mmCIF file of C-alpha atoms in Angstrom:
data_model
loop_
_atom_site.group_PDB
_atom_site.id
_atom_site.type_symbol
_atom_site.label_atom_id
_atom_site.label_comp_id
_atom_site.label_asym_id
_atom_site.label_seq_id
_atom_site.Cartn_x
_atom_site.Cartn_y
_atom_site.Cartn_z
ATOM 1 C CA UNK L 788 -15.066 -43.559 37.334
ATOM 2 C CA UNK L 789 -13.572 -42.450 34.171
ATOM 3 C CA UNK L 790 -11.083 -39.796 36.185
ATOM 4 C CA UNK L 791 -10.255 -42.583 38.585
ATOM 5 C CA UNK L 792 -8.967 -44.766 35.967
ATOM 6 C CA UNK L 793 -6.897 -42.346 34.471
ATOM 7 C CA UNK L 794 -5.530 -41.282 37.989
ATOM 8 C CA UNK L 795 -4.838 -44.868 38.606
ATOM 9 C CA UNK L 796 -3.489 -45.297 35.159
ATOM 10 C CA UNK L 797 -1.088 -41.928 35.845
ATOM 11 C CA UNK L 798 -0.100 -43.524 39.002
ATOM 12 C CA UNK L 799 1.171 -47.015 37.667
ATOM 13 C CA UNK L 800 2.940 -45.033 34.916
ATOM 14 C CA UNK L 801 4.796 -42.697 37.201
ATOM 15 C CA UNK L 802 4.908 -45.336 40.150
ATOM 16 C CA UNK L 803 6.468 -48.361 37.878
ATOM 17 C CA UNK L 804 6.613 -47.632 34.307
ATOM 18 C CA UNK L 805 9.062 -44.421 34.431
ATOM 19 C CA UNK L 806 10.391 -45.361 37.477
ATOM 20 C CA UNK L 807 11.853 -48.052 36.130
ATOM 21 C CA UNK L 808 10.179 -50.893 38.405
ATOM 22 C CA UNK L 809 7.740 -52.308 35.894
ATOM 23 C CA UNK L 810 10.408 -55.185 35.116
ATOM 24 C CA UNK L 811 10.531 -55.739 39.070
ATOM 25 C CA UNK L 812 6.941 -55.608 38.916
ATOM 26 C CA UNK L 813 6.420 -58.582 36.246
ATOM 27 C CA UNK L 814 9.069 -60.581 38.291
ATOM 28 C CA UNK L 815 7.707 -60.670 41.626
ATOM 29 C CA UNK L 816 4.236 -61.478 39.961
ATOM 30 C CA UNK L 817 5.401 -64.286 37.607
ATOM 31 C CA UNK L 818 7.303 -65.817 41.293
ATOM 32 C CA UNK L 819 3.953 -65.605 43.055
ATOM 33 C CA UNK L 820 1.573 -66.974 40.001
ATOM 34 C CA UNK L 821 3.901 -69.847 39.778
ATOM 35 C CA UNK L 822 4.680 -70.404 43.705
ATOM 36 C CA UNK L 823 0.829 -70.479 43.852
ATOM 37 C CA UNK L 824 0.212 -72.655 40.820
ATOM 38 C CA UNK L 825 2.474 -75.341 40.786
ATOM 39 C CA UNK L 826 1.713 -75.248 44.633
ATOM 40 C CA UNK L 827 -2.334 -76.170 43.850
ATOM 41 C CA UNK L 828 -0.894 -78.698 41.603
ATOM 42 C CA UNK L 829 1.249 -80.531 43.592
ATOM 43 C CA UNK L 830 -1.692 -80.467 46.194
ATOM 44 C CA UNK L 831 -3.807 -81.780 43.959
ATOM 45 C CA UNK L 832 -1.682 -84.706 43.137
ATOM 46 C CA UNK L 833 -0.662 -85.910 46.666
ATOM 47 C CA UNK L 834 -4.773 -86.182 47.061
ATOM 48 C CA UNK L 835 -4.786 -88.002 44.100
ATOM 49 C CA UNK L 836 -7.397 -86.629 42.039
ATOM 50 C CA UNK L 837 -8.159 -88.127 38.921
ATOM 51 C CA UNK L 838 -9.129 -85.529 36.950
ATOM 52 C CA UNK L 839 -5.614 -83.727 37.201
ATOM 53 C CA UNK L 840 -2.843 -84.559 34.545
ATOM 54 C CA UNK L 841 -0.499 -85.611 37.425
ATOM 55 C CA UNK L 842 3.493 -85.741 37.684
ATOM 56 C CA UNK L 843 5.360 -85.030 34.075
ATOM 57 C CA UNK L 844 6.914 -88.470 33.300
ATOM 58 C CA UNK L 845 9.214 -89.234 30.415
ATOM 59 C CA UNK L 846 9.298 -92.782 30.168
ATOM 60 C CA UNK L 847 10.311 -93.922 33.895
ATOM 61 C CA UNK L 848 11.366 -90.766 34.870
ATOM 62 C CA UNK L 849 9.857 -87.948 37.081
ATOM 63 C CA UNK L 850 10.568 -84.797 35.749
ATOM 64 C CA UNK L 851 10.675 -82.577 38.561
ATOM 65 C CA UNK L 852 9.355 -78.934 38.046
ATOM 66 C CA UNK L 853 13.012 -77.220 38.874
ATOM 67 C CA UNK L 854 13.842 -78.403 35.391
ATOM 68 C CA UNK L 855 11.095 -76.404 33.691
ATOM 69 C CA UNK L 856 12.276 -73.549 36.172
ATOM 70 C CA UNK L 857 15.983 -73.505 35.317
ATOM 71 C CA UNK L 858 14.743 -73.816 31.234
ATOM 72 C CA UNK L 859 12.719 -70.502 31.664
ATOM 73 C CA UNK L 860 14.987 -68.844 33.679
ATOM 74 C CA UNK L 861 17.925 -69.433 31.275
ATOM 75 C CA UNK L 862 15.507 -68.845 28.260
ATOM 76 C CA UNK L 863 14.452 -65.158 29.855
ATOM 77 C CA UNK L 864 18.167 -64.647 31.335
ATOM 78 C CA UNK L 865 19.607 -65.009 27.668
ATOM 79 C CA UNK L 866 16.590 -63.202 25.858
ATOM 80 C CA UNK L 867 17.668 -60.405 28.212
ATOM 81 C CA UNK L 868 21.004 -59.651 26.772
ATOM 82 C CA UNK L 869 19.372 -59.673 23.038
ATOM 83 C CA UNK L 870 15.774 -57.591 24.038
ATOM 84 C CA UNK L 871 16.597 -53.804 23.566
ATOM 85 C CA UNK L 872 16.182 -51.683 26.516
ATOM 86 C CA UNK L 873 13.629 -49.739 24.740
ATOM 87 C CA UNK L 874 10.879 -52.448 23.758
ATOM 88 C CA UNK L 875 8.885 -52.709 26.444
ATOM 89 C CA UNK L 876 6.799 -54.920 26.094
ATOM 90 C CA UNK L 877 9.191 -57.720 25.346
ATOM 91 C CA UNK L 878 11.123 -57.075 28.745
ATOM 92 C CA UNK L 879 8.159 -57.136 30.776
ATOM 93 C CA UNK L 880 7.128 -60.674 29.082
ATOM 94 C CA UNK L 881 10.758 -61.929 29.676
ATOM 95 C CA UNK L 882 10.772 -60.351 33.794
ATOM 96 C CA UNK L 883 7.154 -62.708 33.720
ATOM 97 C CA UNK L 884 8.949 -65.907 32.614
ATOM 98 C CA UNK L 885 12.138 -65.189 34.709
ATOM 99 C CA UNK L 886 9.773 -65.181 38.094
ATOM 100 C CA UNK L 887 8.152 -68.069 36.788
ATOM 101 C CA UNK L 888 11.914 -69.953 36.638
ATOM 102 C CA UNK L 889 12.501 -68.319 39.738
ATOM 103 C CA UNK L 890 8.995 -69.684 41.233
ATOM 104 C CA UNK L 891 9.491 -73.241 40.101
ATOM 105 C CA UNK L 892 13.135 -73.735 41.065
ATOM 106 C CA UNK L 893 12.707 -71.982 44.369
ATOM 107 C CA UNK L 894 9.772 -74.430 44.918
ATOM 108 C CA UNK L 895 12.545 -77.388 45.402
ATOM 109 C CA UNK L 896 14.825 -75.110 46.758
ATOM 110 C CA UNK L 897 15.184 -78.163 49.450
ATOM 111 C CA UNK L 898 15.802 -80.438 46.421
ATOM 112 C CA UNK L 899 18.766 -79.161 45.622
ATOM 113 C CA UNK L 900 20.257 -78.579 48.520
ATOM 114 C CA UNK L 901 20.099 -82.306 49.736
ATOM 115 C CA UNK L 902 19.853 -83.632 47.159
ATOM 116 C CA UNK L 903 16.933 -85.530 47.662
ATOM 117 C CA UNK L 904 13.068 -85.548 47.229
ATOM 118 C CA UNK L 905 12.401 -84.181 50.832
ATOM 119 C CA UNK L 906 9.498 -81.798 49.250
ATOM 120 C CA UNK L 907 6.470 -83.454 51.687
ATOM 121 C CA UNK L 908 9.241 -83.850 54.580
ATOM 122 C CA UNK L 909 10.396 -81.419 57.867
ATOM 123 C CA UNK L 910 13.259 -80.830 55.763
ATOM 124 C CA UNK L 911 11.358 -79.389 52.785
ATOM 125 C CA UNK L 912 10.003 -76.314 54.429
ATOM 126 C CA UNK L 913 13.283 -74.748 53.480
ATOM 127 C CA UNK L 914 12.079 -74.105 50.192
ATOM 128 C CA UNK L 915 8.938 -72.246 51.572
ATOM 129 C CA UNK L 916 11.495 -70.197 53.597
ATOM 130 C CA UNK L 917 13.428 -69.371 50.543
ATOM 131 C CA UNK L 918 10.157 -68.485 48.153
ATOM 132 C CA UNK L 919 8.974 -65.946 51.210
ATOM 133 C CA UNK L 920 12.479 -64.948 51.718
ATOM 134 C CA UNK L 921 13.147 -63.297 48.389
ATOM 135 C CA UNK L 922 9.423 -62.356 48.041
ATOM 136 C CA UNK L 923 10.192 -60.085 51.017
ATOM 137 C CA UNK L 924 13.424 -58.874 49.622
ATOM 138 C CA UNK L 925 11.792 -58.013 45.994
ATOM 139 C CA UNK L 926 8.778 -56.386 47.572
ATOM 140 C CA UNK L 927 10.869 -53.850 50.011
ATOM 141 C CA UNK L 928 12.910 -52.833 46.677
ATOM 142 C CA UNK L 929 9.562 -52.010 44.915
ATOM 143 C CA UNK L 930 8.727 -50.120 47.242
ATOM 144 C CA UNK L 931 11.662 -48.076 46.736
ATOM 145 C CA UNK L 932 13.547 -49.282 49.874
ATOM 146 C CA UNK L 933 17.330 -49.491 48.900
ATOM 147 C CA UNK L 934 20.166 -52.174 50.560
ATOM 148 C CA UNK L 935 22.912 -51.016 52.622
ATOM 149 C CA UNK L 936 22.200 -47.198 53.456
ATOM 150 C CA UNK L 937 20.773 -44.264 51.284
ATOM 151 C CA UNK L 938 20.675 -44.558 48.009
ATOM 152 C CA UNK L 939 21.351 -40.935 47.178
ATOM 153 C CA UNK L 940 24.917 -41.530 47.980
ATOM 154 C CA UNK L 941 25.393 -43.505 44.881
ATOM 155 C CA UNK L 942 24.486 -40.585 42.847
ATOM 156 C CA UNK L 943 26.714 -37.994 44.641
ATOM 157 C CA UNK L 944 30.046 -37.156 42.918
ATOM 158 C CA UNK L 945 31.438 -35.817 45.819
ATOM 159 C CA UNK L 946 34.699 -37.597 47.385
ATOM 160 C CA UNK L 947 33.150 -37.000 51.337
ATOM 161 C CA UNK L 948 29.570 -38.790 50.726
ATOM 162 C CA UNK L 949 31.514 -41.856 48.798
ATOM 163 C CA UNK L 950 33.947 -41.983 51.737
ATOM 164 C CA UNK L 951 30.489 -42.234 54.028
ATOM 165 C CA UNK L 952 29.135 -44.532 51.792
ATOM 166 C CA UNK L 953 31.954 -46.949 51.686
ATOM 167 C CA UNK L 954 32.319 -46.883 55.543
ATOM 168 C CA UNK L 955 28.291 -47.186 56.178
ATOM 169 C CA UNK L 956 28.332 -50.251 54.168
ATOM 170 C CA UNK L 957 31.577 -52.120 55.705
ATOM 171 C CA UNK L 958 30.014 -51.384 58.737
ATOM 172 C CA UNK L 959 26.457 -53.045 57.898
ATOM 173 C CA UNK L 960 28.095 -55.749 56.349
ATOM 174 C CA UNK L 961 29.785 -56.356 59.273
ATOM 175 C CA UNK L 962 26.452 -56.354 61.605
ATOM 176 C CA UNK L 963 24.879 -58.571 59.052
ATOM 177 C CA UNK L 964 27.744 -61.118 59.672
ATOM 178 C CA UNK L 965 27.094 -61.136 62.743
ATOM 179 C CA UNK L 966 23.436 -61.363 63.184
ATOM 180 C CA UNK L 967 23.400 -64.137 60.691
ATOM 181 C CA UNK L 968 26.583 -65.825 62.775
ATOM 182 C CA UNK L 969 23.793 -65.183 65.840
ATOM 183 C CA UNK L 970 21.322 -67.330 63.887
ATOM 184 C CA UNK L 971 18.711 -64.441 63.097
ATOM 185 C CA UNK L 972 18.288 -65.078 59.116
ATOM 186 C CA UNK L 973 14.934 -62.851 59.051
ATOM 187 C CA UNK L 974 16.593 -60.023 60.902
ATOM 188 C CA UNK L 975 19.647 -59.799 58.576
ATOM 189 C CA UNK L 976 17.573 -59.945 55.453
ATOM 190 C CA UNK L 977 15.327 -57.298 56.797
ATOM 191 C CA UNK L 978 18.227 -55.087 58.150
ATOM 192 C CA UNK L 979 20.417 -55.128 54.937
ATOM 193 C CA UNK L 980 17.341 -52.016 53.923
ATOM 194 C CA UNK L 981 16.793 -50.865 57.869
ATOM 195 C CA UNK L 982 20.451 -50.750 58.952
ATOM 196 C CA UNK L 983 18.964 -49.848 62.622
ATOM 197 C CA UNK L 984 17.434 -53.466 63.001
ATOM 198 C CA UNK L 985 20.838 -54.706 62.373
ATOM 199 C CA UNK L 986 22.417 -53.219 65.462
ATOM 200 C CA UNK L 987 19.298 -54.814 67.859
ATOM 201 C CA UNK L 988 20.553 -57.970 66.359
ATOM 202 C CA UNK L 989 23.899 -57.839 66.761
ATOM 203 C CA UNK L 990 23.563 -56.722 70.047
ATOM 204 C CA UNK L 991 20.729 -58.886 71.470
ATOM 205 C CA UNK L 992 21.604 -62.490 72.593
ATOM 206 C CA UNK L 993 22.421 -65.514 69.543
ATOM 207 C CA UNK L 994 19.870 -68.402 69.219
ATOM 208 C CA UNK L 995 21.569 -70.855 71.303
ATOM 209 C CA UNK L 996 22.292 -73.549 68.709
ATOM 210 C CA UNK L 997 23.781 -70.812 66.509
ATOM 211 C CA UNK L 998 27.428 -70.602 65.172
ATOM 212 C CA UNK L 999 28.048 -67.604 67.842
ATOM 213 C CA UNK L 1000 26.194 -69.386 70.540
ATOM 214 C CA UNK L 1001 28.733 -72.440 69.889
ATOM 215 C CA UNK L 1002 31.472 -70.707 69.510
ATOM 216 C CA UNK L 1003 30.778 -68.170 72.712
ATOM 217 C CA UNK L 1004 28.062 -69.725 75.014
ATOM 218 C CA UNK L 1005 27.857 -72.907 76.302
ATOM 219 C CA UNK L 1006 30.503 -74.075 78.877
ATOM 220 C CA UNK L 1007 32.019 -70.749 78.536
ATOM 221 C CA UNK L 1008 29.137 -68.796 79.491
ATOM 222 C CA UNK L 1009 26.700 -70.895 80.966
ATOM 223 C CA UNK L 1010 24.555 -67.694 82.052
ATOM 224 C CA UNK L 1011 24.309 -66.532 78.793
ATOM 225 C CA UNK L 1012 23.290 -69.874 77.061
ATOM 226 C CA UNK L 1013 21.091 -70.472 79.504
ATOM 227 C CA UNK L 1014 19.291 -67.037 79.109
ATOM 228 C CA UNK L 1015 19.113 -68.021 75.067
ATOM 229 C CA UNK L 1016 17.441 -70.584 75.161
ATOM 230 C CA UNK L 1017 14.735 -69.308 77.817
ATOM 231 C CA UNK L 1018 14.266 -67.030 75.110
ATOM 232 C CA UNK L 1019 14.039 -69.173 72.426
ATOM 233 C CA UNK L 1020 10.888 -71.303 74.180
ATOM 234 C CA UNK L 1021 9.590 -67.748 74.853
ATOM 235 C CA UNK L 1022 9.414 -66.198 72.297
ATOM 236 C CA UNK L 1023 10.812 -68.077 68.712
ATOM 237 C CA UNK L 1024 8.931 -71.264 69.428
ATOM 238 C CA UNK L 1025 5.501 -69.431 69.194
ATOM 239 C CA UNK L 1026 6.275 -67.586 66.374
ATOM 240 C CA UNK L 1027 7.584 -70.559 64.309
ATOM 241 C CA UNK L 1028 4.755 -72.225 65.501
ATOM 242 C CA UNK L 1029 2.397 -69.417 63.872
ATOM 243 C CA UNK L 1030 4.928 -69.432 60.667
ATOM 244 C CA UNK L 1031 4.493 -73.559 60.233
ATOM 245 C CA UNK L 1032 0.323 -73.010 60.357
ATOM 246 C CA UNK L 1033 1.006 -70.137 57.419
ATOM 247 C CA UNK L 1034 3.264 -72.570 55.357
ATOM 248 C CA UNK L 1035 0.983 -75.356 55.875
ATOM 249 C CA UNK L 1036 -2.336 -73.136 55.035
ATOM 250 C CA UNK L 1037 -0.516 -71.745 52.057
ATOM 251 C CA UNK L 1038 1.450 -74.600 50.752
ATOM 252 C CA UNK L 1039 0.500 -78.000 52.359
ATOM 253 C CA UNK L 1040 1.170 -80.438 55.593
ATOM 254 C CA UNK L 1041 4.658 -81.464 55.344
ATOM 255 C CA UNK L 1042 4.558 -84.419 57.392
ATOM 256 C CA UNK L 1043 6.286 -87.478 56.104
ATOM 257 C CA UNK L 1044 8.986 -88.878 57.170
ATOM 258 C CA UNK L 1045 12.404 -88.456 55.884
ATOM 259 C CA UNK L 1046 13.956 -90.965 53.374
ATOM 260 C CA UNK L 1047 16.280 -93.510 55.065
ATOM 261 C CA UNK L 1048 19.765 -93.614 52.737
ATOM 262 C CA UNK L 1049 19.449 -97.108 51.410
ATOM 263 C CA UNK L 1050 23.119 -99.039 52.023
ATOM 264 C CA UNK L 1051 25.597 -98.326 49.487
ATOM 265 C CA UNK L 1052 25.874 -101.103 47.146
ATOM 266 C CA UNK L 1053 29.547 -102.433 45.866
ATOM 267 C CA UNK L 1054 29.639 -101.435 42.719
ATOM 268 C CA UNK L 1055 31.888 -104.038 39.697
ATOM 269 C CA UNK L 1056 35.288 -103.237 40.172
ATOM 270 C CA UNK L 1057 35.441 -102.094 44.015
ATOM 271 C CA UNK L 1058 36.691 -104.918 45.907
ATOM 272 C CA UNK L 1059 36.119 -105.104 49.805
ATOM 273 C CA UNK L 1060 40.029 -104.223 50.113
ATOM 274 C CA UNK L 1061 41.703 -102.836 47.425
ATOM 275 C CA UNK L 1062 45.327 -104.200 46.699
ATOM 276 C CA UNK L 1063 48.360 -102.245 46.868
ATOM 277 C CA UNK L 1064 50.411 -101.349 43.865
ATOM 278 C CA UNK L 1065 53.805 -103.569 43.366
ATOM 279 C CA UNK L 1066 56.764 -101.943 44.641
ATOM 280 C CA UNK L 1067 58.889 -100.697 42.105
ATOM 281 C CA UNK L 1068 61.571 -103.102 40.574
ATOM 282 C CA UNK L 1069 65.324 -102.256 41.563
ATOM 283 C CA UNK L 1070 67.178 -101.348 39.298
ATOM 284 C CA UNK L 1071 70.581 -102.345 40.815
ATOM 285 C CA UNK L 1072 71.922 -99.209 41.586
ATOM 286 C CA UNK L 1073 70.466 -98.653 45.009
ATOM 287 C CA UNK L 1074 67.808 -96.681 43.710
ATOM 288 C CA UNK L 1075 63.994 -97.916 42.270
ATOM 289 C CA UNK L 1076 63.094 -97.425 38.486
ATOM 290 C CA UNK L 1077 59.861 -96.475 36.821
ATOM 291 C CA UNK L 1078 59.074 -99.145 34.713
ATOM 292 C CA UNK L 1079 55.893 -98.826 31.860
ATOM 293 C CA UNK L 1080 53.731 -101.821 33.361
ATOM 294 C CA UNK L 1081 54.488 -100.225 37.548
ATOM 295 C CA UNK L 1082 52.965 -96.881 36.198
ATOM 296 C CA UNK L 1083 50.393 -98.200 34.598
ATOM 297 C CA UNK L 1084 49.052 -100.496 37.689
ATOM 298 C CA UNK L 1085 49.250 -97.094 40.089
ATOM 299 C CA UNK L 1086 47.421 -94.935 37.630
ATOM 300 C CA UNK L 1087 44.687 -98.187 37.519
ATOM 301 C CA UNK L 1088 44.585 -98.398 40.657
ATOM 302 C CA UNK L 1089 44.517 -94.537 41.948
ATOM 303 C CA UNK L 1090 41.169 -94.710 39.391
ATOM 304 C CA UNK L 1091 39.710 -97.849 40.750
ATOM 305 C CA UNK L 1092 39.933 -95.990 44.004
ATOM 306 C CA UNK L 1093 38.560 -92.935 42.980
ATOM 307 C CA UNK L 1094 35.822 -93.785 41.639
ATOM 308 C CA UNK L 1095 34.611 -96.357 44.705
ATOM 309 C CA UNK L 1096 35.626 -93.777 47.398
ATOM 310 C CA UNK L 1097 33.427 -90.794 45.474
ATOM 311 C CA UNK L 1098 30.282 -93.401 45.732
ATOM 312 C CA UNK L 1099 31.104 -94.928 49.212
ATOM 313 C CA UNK L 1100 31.655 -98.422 47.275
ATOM 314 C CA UNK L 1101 28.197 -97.583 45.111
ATOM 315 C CA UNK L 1102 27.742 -97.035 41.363
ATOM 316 C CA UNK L 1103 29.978 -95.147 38.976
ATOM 317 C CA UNK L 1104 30.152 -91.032 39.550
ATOM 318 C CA UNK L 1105 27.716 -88.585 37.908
ATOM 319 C CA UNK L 1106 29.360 -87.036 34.926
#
C-alpha cells in the first residue's frame, strides 16, 4: 500500500505539479465544486425546504450568486499579478477561488445574456451549455491536448515550422468559422484540439436554421435544406433529447415559462409626442442666427429624447 502511495504521489508530482498543470488542476475543480454546490442549493430552495438558509437578500434585494462569482474571480484575478510564481501553495488556493468565480458566474451565464432571471426557463439551459462547454475545453488541455495544431511548433526556432504553424492555424481558424457559421458549436469547440473533426464539419451539411443554412439553403437550394433538416429529426433531436435528461438529472427541470416584458411605462418628462425645437430667429441678413436660449432648448430637448428613446418611454437609464 505504502509503494502505491508513493507511486501515486510520484505520478501527481510529475503528471501536474512539474508539469505545470496543478493551477489548471485547482481551477477545473473549484468550477465543478461550485457548479455542483450552488446547483444543490438552488434545488433546494425552489422545493422550499425550511431548513436551508434560502436566497441572499439585502434588504429587498436578491442578490444573485454571479455577484459573489465576479467578487472572487476579480479577488483571485488581482491576487494573481501580486502571488510570486514560486509559492505554491498560494497559487493553487487562488486557481480554487478563480473556478469558484468562474462556477458561480457561469451558473447565470443566461442571466447575463438576457438580461433577465430566465434561470428555471427553456432559455436558461444556456448556462448549463456554457458550464459543460468550458469544462470540456479545460479538461482536454489537462490532458495535455493543445489548440490549433502541435504544440511542438511553438517551441521550434526554425523559420520553416513557424511558417507551418502560422498557415495550419489560419487554416483551422478558418474551418472553425465555418462549422460554427454551419451551427455545430460542439464540433468547433472540440475541433479547435482535433483539427481533423473540423474538416467533417465544414464539409458535412449546416443545421438548417443556421447562419450558412440561411444564407445558402432554403429557396436557393431546396434539396439541400430539405436533406438538413431530415437530418436534424434524425439524428440531433435524439441526442438533444438525451443531453436535456443529463441537464435536468444534473442540474434541475427547467420548465417555467418565460417572463412576459411588462409594458413600458412613460416615465416624468417623456411626453406622448415630443415637441420640436423653435426655428432659429432671422437675423435679417438672409441667413438664421444661433441665439443662447435656441441652443439651449435643442440641447434640452436632444436629452429629453435620449433618455425616453434608451427606455422605450420607461424609467431613467442605468448609469
Amino acid at each position: 500500500m505504502a509503494a502505491y502511495d508513493s507511486g501515486l504521489h510520484a505520478w501527481f508530482q510529475q503528471y501536474f505539479v512539474v508539469s505545470g498543470r496543478l493551477p489548471l488542476l485547482s481551477f477545473l475543480l473549484g468550477l465543478l465544486g461550485a457548479f455542483i454546490g450552488i446547483r444543490v442549493s438552488v434545488r433546494l430552495i425552489r422545493a422550499e425546504a425550511r431548513w436551508w438558509p434560502g436566497n441572499v437578500r439585502l434588504g429587498g434585494l436578491h442578490v444573485h450568486h454571479v455577484v459573489f462569482g465576479v467578487v472572487f474571480m476579480v479577488t483571485a484575478g488581482v491576487a494573481g499579478f501580486v502571488v510570486p510564481d514560486g509559492m505554491t501553495v498560494w497559487r493553487t488556493a487562488l486557481a480554487v477561488l478563480f473556478g469558484i468565480g468562474t462556477g458561480l458566474v457561469l451558473d447565470e451565464f443566461a442571466l447575463l445574456l438576457h438580461l433577465e432571471d430566465v434561470y428555471w426557463t427553456e432559455r436558461g439551459r444556456i448556462s448549463l451549455d456554457a458550464v459543460f462547454a468550458v469544462v470540456a475545453l479545460s479538461t482536454m488541455v489537462l490532458m495535455g491536448l493543445r489548440p490549433l495544431g502541435p504544440y511542438g511548433w511553438w517551441a521550434s526556432g526554425r523559420e520553416e515550422s513557424v511558417t507551418r504553424f502560422v498557415l495550419a492555424v489560419a487554416g483551422a481558424l478558418l474551418l472553425v468559422v465555418v462549422t460554427l457559421l454551419k451551427g455545430k458549436t460542439w464540433t468547433g469547440l472540440v475541433g479547435i484540439f482535433w483539427p481533423p473533426l473540423l474538416v467533417v464539419g465544414a464539409l458535412r451539411l449546416g443545421r438548417p436554421r443556421s447562419p450558412w443554412a440561411r444564407r445558402r439553403y432554403g429557396t436557393r437550394h431546396p434539396g439541400k435544406q430539405a436533406r438538413a433538416e431530415a437530418r436534424e429529426r434524425r439524428l440531433r433531436v435524439p441526442m438533444v433529447a438525451a443531453k436535456v435528461r443529463v441537464q435536468e438529472l444534473v442540474a434541475g427541470r427547467h420548465d417555467l415559462p418565460d417572463p412576459v416584458p411588462a409594458p413600458p411605462r412613460r416615465a416624468r418628462g417623456c411626453p406622448p409626442r415630443l415637441p420640436r425645437a423653435a426655428a432659429r430667429p432671422w437675423s435679417g441678413r438672409g441667413t438664421r442666427q444661433r441665439s443662447g436660449r435656441w441652443i439651449y432648448e435643442q440641447n434640452r430637448l436632444s436629452a429629453v429624447k435620449s433618455v425616453c428613446a434608451h427606455n422605450g418611454g420607461g424609467a431613467p437609464p442605468m448609469t
